[in-house]
Short mmCIF file of C-alpha atoms and ligand atoms in Angstrom, two decimals:
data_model
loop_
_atom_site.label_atom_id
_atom_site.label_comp_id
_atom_site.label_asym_id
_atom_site.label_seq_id
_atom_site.Cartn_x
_atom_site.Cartn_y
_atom_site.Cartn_z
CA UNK A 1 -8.23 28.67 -24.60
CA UNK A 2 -9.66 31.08 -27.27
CA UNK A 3 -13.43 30.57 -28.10
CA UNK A 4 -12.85 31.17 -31.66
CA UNK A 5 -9.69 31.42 -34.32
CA UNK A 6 -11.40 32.69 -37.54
CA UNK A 7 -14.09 35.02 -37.09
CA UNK A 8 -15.38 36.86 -39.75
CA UNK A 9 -17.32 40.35 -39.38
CA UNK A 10 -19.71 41.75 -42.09
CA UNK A 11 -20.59 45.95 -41.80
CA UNK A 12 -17.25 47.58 -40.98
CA UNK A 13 -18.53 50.59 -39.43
CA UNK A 14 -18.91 51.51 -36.12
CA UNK A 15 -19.68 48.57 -34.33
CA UNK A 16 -18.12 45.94 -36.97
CA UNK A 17 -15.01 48.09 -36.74
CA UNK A 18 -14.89 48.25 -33.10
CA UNK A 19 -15.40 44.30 -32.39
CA UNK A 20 -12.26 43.99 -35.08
CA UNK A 21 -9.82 46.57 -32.94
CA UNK A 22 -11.18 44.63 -29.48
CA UNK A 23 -10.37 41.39 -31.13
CA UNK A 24 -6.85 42.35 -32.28
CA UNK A 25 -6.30 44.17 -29.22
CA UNK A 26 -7.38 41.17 -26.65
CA UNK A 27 -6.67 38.26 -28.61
CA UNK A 28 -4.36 38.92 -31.25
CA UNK A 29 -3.67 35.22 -32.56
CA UNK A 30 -7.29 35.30 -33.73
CA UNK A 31 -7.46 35.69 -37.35
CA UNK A 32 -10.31 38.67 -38.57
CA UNK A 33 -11.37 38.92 -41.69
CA UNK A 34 -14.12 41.21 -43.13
CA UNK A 35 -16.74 42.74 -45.47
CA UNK A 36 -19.02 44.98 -46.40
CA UNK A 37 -21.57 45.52 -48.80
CA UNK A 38 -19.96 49.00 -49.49
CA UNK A 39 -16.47 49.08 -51.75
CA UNK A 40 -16.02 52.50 -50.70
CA UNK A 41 -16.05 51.27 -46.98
CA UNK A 42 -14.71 48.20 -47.49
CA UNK A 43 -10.93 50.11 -49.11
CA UNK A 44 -11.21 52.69 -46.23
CA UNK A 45 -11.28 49.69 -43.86
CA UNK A 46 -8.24 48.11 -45.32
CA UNK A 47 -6.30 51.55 -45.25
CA UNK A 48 -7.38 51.72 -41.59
CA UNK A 49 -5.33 48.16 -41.19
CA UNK A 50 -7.35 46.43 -38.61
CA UNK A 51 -8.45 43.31 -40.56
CA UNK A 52 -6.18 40.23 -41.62
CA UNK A 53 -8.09 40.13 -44.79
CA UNK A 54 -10.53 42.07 -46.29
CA UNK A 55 -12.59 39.98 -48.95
CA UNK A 56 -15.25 41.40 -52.09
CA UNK A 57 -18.17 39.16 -51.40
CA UNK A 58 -19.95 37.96 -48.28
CA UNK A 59 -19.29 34.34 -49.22
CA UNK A 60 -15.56 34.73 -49.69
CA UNK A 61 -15.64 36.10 -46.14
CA UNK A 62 -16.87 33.05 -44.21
CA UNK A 63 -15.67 30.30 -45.85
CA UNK A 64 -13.58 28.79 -43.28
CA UNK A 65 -14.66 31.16 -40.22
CA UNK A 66 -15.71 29.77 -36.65
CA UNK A 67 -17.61 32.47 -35.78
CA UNK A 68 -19.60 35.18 -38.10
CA UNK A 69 -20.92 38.44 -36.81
CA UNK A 70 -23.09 40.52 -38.67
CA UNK A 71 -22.76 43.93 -38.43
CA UNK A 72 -25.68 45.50 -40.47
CA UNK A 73 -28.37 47.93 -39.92
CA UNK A 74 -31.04 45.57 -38.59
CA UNK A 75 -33.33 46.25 -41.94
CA UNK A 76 -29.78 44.42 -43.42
CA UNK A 77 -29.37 41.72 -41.24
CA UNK A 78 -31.44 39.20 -43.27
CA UNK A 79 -29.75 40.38 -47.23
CA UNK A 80 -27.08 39.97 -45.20
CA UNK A 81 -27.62 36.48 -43.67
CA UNK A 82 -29.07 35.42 -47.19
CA UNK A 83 -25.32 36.20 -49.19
CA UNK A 84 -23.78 33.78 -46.64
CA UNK A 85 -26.09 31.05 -46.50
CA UNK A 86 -23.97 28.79 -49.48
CA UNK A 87 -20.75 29.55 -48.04
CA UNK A 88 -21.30 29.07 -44.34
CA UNK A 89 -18.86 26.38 -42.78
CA UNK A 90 -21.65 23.63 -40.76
CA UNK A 91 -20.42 24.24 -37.45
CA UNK A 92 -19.45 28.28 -37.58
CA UNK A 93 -21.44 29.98 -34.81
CA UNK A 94 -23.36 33.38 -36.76
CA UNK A 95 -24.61 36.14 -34.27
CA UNK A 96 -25.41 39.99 -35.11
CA UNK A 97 -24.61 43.16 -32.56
CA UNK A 98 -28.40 44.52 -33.90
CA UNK A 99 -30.33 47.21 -32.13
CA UNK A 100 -33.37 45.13 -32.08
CA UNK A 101 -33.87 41.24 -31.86
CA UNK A 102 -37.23 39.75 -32.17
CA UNK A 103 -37.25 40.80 -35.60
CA UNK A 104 -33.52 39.96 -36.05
CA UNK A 105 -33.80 36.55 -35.07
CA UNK A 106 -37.15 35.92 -37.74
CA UNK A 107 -34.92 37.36 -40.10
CA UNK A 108 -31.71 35.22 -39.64
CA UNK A 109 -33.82 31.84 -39.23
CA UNK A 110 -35.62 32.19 -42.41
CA UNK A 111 -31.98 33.00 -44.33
CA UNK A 112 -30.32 30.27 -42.70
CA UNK A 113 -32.63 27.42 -41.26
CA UNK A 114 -29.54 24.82 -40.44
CA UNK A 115 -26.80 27.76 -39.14
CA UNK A 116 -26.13 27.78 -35.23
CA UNK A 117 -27.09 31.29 -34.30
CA UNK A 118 -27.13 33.24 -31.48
CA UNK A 119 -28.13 36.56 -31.57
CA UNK A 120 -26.32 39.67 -29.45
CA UNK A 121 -26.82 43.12 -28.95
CA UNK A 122 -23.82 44.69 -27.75
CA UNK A 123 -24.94 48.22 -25.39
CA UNK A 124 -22.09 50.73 -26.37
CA UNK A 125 -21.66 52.68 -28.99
CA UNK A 126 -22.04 56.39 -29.82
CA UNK A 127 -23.27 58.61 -32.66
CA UNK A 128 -20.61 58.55 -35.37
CA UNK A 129 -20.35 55.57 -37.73
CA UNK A 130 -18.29 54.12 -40.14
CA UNK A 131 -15.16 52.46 -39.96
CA UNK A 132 -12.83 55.42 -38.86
CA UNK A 133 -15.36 55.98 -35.66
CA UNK A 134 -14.62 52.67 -34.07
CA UNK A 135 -12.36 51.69 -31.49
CA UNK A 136 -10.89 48.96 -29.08
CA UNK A 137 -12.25 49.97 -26.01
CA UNK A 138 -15.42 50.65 -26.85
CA UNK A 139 -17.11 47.30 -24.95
CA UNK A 140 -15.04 47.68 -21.61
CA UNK A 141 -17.29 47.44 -18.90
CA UNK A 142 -20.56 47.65 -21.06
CA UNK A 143 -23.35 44.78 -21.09
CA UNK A 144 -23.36 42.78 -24.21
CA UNK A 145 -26.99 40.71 -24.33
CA UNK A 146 -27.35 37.52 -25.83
CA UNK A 147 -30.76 36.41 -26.62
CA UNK A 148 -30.28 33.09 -27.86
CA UNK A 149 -33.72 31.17 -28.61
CA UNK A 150 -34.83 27.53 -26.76
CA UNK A 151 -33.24 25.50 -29.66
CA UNK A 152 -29.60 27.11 -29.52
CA UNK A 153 -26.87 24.86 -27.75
CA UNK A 154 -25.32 25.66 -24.96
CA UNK A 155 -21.86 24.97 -25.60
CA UNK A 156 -22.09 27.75 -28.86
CA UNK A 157 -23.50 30.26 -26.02
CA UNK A 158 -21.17 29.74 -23.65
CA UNK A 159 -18.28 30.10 -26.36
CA UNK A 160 -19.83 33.49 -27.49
CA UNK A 161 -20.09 34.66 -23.96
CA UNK A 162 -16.57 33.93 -23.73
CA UNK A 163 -15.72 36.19 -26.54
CA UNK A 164 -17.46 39.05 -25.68
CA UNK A 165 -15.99 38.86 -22.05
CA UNK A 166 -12.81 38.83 -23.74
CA UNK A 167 -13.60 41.91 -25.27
CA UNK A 168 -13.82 43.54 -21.71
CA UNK A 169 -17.98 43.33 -21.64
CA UNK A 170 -20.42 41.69 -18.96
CA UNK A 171 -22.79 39.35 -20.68
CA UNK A 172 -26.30 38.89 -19.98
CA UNK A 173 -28.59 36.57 -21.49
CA UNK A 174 -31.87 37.67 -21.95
CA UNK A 175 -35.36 36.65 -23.99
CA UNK A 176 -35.66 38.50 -27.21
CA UNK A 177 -39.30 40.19 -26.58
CA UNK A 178 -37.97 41.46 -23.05
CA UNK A 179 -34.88 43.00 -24.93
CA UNK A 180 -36.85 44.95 -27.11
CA UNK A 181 -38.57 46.37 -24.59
CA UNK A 182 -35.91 47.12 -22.26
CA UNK A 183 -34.28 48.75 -24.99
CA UNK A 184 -37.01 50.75 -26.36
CA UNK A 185 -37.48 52.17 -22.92
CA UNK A 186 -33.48 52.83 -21.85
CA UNK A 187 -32.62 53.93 -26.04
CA UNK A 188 -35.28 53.92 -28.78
CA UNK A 189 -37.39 55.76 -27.10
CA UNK A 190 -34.90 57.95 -25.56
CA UNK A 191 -33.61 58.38 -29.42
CA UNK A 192 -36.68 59.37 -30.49
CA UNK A 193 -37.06 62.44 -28.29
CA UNK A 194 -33.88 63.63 -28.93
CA UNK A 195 -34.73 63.76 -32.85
CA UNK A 196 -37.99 65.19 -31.98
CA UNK A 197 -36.43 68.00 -30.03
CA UNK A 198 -34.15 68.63 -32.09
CA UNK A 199 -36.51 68.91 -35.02
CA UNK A 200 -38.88 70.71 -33.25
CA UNK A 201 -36.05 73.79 -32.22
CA UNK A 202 -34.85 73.89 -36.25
CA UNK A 203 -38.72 74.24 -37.17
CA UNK A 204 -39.41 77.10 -34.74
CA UNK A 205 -40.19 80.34 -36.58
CA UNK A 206 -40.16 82.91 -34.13
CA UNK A 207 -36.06 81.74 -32.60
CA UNK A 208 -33.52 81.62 -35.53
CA UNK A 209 -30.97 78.66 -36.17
CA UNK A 210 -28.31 80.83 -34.89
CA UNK A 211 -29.94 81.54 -31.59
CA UNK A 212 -30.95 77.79 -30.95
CA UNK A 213 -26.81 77.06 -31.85
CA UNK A 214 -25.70 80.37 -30.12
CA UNK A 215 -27.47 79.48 -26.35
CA UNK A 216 -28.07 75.64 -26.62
CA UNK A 217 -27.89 74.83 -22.67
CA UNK A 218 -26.40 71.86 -21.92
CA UNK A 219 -29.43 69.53 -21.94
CA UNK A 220 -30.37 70.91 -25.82
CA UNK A 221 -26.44 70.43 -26.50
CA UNK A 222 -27.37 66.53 -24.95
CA UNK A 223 -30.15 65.98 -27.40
CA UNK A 224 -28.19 67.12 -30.71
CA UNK A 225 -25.60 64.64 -29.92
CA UNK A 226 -28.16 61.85 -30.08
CA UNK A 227 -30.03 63.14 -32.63
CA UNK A 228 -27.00 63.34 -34.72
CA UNK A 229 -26.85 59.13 -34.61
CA UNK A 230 -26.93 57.38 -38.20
CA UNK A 231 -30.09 58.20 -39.83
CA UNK A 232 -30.19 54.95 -41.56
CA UNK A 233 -29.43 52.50 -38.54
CA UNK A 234 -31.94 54.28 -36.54
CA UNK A 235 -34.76 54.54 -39.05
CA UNK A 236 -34.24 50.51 -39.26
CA UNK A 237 -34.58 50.32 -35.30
CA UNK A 238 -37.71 51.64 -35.30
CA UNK A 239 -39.75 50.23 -37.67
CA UNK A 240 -38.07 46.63 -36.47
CA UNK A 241 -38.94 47.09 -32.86
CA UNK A 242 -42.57 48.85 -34.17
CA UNK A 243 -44.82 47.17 -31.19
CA UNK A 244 -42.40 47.74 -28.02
CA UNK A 245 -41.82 51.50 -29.12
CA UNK A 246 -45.44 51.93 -29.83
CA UNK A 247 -46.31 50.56 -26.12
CA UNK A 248 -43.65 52.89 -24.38
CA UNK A 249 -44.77 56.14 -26.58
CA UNK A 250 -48.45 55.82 -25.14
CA UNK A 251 -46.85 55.47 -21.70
CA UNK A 252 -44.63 58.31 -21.74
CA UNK A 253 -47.77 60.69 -24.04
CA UNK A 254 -49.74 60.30 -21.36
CA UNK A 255 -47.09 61.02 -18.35
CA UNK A 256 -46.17 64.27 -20.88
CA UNK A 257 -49.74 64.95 -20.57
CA UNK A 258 -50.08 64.76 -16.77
CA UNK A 259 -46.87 66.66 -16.30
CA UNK A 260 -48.65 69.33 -18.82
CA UNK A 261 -51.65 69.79 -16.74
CA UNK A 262 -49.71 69.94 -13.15
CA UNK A 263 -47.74 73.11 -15.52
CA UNK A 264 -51.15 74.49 -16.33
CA UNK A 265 -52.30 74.12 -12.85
CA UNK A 266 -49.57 75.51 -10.56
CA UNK A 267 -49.19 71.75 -9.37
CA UNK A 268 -45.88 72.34 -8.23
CA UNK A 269 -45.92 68.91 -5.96
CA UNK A 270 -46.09 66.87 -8.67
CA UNK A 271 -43.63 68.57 -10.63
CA UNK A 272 -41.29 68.45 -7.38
CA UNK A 273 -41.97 64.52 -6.75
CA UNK A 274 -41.19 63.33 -10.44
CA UNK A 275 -38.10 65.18 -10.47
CA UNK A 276 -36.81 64.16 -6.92
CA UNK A 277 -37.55 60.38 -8.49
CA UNK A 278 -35.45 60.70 -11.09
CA UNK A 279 -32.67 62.43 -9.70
CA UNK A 280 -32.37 59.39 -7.63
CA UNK A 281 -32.17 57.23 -10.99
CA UNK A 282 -29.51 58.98 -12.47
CA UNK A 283 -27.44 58.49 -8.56
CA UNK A 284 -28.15 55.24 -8.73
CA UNK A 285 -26.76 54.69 -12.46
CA UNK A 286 -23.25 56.98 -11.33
CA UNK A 287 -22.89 54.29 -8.27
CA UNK A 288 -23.26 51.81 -10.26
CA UNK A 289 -20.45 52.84 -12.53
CA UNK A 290 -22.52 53.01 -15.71
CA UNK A 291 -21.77 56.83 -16.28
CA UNK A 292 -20.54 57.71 -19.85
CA UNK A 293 -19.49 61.06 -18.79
CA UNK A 294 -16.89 60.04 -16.18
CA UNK A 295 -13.57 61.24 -17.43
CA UNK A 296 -11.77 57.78 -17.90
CA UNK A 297 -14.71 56.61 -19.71
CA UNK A 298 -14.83 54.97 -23.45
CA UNK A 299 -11.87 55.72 -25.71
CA UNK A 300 -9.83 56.99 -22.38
CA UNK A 301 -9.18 53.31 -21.46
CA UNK A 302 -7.83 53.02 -25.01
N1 LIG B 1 -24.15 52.72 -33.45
C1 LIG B 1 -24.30 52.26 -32.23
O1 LIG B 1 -24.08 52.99 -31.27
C2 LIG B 1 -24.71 50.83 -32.04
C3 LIG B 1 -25.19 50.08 -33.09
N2 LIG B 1 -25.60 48.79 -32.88
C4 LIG B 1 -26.09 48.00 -34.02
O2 LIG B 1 -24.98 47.71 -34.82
C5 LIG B 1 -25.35 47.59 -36.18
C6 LIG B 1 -24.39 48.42 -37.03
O3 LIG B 1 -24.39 49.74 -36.59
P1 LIG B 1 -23.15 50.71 -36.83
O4 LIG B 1 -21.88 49.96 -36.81
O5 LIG B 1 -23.35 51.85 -35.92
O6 LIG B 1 -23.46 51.19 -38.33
P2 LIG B 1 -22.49 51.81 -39.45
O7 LIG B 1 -23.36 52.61 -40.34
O8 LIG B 1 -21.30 52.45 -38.83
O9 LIG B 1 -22.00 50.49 -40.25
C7 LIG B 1 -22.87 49.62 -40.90
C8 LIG B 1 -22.15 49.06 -42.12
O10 LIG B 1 -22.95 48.01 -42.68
C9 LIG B 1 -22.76 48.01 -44.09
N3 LIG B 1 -23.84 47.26 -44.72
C10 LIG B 1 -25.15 47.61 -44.87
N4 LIG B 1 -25.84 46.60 -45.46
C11 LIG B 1 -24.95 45.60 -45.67
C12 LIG B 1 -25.06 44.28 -46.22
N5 LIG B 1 -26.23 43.80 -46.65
N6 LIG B 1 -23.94 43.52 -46.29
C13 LIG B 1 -22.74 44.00 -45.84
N7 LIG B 1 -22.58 45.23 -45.32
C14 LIG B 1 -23.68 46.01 -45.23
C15 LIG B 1 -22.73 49.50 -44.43
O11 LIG B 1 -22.12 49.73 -45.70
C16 LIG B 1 -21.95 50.08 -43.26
O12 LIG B 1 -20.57 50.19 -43.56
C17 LIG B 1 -26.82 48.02 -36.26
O13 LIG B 1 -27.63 46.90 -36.39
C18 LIG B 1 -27.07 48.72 -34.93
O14 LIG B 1 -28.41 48.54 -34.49
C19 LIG B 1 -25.47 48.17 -31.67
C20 LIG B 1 -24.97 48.85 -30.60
C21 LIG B 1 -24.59 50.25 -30.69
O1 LIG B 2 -24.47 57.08 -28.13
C1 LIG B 2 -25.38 56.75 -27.34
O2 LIG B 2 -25.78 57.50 -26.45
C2 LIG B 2 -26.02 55.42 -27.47
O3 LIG B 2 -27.11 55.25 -26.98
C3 LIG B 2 -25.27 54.36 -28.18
C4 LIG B 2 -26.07 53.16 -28.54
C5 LIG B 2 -26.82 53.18 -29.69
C6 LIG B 2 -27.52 52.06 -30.07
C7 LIG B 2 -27.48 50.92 -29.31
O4 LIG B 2 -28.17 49.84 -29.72
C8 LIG B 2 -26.74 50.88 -28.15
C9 LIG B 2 -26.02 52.01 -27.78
#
């Protein structure tokens, strides 16, 4: 049996887009309708033809939906949560695919105190956005985390773990504080770098833009594609995860700063030892078959 009929998605980008195409590609009796806060988006989206309905205003959108899943920027989710609150059906199930959850959660409580929620965070996604950058596929194989708090029943969790296993993910459930720093260690962080990098090679006076385009290796080439993620979505991640980044920046400033001084000092053991450590991390994540750069990864399963 299907965990849902009617589900409703708010944001139609990326993410929003890409839960629509899974659902219509994995159960395709289930009736999607959607919205955004942008008209612009929301006609694109309707050209694009993956949505049973596309409705004008966030109430329109849930009025008789099961399940509601908003797809916002996290700074969004609770505007977001706030335009459904008089047009929520009792017993629909809302959750969110945001970034960040601690936050989140405060957010979506205070705009809807009675609403069943439980929050999710699917881990997939890439650096385009809007709704032509989405696809099917895009949850195969990749962990979708649930972070539903003490008060949320069980039977609504175990319907929205059914869903997103539907959608080709593994689910774990998780608490929201250890999620946001989990995350800021395996992708805010990791974010961050790549836009400082990046920032720091376009301010350099002495090597020209051309040169930094004209021999980017293939680690530099790594780092633009990150840094090239929505400016907006990520701007919203980090000042909505604030205390979890904060803790893993000291950790890694002052592990910068040792591996500075074994530099300055010839310490080539150290050097040698840190990198023989995490060449075995990045083994470990190709056994496990988490490696985005295998050839029939992503949209190849599409
Ligand atoms: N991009 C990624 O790789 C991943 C993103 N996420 C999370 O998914 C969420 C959405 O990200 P993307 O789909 O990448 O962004 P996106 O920029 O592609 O789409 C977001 C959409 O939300 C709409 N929107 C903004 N405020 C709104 C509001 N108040 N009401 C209705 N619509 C509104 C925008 O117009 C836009 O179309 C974010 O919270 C992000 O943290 C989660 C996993 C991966
Ligand atoms: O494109 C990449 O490398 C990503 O890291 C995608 C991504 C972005 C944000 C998330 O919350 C989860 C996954």
């Amino acid at each position: 049996m299907l965990p849902f009929a009617r589900v409703t998605i708010i944001g139609l980008g990326l993410i929003g887009s890409s839960i629509a195409r899974a659902v219509r590609q994995h159960m395709p009796t289930v009736r999607v309708t959607g919205h955004d806060a942008d008209p612009d988006v929301r006609a694109r989206a309707e050209a694009l033809g993956f949505l049973d309905d596309v409705a004008d205003t966030a109430g329109a959108s849930v009025i008789d939906a099961d399940l509601v899943i908003l797809c916002v920027p996290v700074g969004a989710m609770g505007a977001a949560a706030a335009a459904i609150a008089a047009d929520l059906p009792h017993d629909a199930i809302v959750s969110d695919v945001g970034g960040s959850k601690a936050s989140v959660i405060e957010a979506l409580r205070t705009a809807l105190p009675q609403a069943t929620i439980v929050p999710g965070h699917p881990v997939a996604g890439t650096e385009h956005s809007g709704p032509e950058a989405g696809f099917a596929s895009l949850f195969h194989g990749r962990w979708c985390i649930l972070t539903p708090t003490d008060d949320a029943p069980e039977a609504a969790v175990v319907r929205l773990r059914a869903f997103w296993e539907a959608l080709g993910a593994n689910v774990e459930i998780m608490d929201p504080r250890h999620h946001d720093l989990v995350l800021a260690i395996t992708s805010h962080v990791p974010h961050l770098i790549a836009y400082t990098i990046v920032g720091t090679a376009s301010d350099l006076e002495e090597v020209t833009r051309s040169e930094v385009i004209k021999y980017s290796a293939g680690g530099f080439r790594d780092f633009t594609r990150i840094a090239a993620s929505d400016p907006t979505m990520w701007r919203d991640v980090f000042l909505n995860n604030r205390e979890a980044v904060l803790e893993i920046l000291q950790r890694f400033s002052e592990d910068l700063t040792a591996l500075q001084r074994a530099i300055r000092w010839g310490d080539g053991d150290t050097l040698f030892d840190l990198f023989s450590r995490t060449r075995a991390i990045r083994r470990g994540i190709i056994e496990q078959g988490q490696d985005d750069s295998r050839p029939d990864f992503g949209r190849a399963h599409e």
